[in-house]
Tab-separated table of C-alpha atoms in Angstrom:
chain	number	residue	atom	x	y	z
A	4	MET	CA	259.538	167.765	165.576
A	5	PHE	CA	263.297	168.219	165.006
A	6	VAL	CA	265.062	169.095	168.293
A	7	TYR	CA	268.627	170.168	168.662
A	8	GLY	CA	269.574	171.757	172.192
A	9	ASP	CA	267.125	174.355	172.918
A	10	TRP	CA	265.997	174.813	169.449
A	11	SER	CA	263.230	172.818	167.672
A	12	VAL	CA	261.104	172.815	164.535
A	13	ARG	CA	257.701	171.526	164.655
A	14	TYR	CA	256.408	170.072	161.490
A	15	PRO	CA	252.709	169.921	160.458
A	16	HIS	CA	251.489	166.519	160.635
A	17	GLY	CA	254.863	165.239	161.860
A	18	GLY	CA	256.761	166.271	158.415
A	19	HIS	CA	255.740	164.346	155.347
A	20	LYS	CA	259.334	162.434	155.041
A	21	ALA	CA	259.640	163.866	151.363
A	22	THR	CA	260.998	167.179	151.699
A	23	ASN	CA	261.552	169.604	154.559
A	24	LYS	CA	263.233	172.927	154.852
A	25	LEU	CA	265.043	175.300	157.141
A	26	GLU	CA	265.648	178.927	156.907
A	27	GLN	CA	268.310	181.285	158.416
A	28	LYS	CA	269.633	179.365	161.384
A	29	THR	CA	273.110	178.939	162.700
A	30	LYS	CA	275.569	176.924	160.830
A	31	GLU	CA	275.745	174.318	163.511
A	32	VAL	CA	271.873	174.007	163.692
A	33	VAL	CA	271.841	173.855	159.812
A	34	GLU	CA	274.284	171.019	159.504
A	35	VAL	CA	272.665	168.950	162.431
A	36	PHE	CA	269.301	169.524	160.662
A	37	LEU	CA	270.414	168.504	156.983
A	38	CYS	CA	272.039	165.269	158.297
A	39	GLN	CA	269.521	164.284	160.787
A	40	VAL	CA	265.907	165.222	159.746
A	41	ASP	CA	264.101	162.114	158.334
A	42	SER	CA	263.406	163.275	154.803
A	43	ALA	CA	264.313	162.270	151.249
A	44	ALA	CA	265.300	165.713	150.484
A	45	VAL	CA	266.260	168.500	152.850
A	46	PHE	CA	266.764	172.158	151.874
A	47	HIS	CA	268.415	175.265	153.491
A	48	ASN	CA	267.337	178.655	152.332
A	49	ALA	CA	265.717	177.368	149.112
A	50	SER	CA	262.266	176.483	147.817
A	51	THR	CA	261.086	172.763	148.218
A	52	ARG	CA	259.651	173.489	144.606
A	53	PHE	CA	263.088	172.341	143.673
A	54	PHE	CA	262.063	168.742	144.518
A	55	ASP	CA	261.374	167.550	140.930
A	56	GLY	CA	263.143	165.553	138.313
A	57	ALA	CA	264.568	168.215	136.314
A	58	PRO	CA	266.253	170.311	138.951
A	59	PHE	CA	267.988	167.057	140.239
A	60	GLY	CA	269.071	165.959	136.749
A	61	LEU	CA	266.752	162.899	136.698
A	62	GLY	CA	264.675	163.998	133.583
A	63	ALA	CA	261.457	166.305	133.382
A	64	GLU	CA	259.031	163.815	135.215
A	65	VAL	CA	259.923	161.299	137.888
A	66	GLY	CA	257.738	159.371	140.381
A	67	ILE	CA	258.469	160.606	144.005
A	68	SER	CA	257.597	157.840	146.783
A	69	THR	CA	256.983	159.305	150.169
A	70	SER	CA	257.073	155.772	151.828
A	71	ARG	CA	260.123	153.822	152.999
A	72	PHE	CA	259.722	150.678	150.764
A	73	HIS	CA	257.356	150.344	147.768
A	74	ALA	CA	258.850	147.246	146.043
A	75	CYS	CA	257.067	143.945	145.522
A	76	GLY	CA	258.422	140.700	144.380
A	77	PRO	CA	262.045	140.103	143.654
A	78	VAL	CA	264.258	143.177	144.038
A	79	GLY	CA	267.938	143.890	143.278
A	80	LYS	CA	270.009	146.156	145.347
A	81	GLU	CA	269.114	149.253	143.088
A	82	GLY	CA	265.618	148.486	144.220
A	83	LEU	CA	266.415	148.629	147.886
A	84	LEU	CA	268.665	151.732	147.888
A	85	THR	CA	267.320	155.189	147.936
A	86	THR	CA	269.010	158.753	147.372
A	87	ARG	CA	268.909	161.378	149.801
A	88	TRP	CA	269.234	164.921	148.511
A	89	MET	CA	270.577	168.181	150.338
A	90	LEU	CA	270.211	171.548	148.953
A	91	LYS	CA	271.872	174.527	150.193
A	92	GLY	CA	270.851	177.850	148.908
A	93	SER	CA	270.751	181.611	149.534
A	94	GLY	CA	266.983	182.308	149.025
A	95	GLN	CA	266.627	180.784	145.510
A	96	ALA	CA	263.131	180.103	144.400
A	97	VAL	CA	261.343	178.262	141.487
A	98	ASP	CA	260.145	180.865	138.872
A	99	GLY	CA	257.268	178.877	137.251
A	100	ASP	CA	258.096	176.533	134.365
A	101	LYS	CA	260.501	178.800	132.579
A	102	GLY	CA	263.465	177.258	130.682
A	103	VAL	CA	265.950	177.129	133.619
A	104	VAL	CA	269.244	175.435	133.076
A	105	TYR	CA	270.447	173.836	136.257
A	106	THR	CA	274.064	172.943	136.909
A	107	HIS	CA	274.686	169.494	138.505
A	108	LYS	CA	277.839	168.207	140.096
A	109	ASP	CA	278.985	165.438	142.237
A	110	LEU	CA	279.902	166.531	145.811
A	111	PRO	CA	282.051	164.630	148.151
A	112	LEU	CA	280.226	162.749	150.908
A	113	GLU	CA	280.233	164.022	154.307
A	114	SER	CA	280.208	161.609	157.334
């Protein structure tokens, strides 16, 4: 469960740590949710179907781990680090497998 003040979201089965989304809440609640919820990708007002390699600019197919650590044997720093994704939308949904062109840009890091 994600709790902020008197507001809360209950996740089925405790959330699955890969993706979680939030719809139509106040800006303050949204920002706290996006920064504090324990997921690899968090979405505000957008479909979690965007959680795939092509929309993230990583290629058509990627493996998605839902565990914290999956390496075995010697591991360099790239193997120990992960990326956390935040998607802020206005109600966008994935429309099947039609040829969609996605725009990717680096955003400044927020603390």
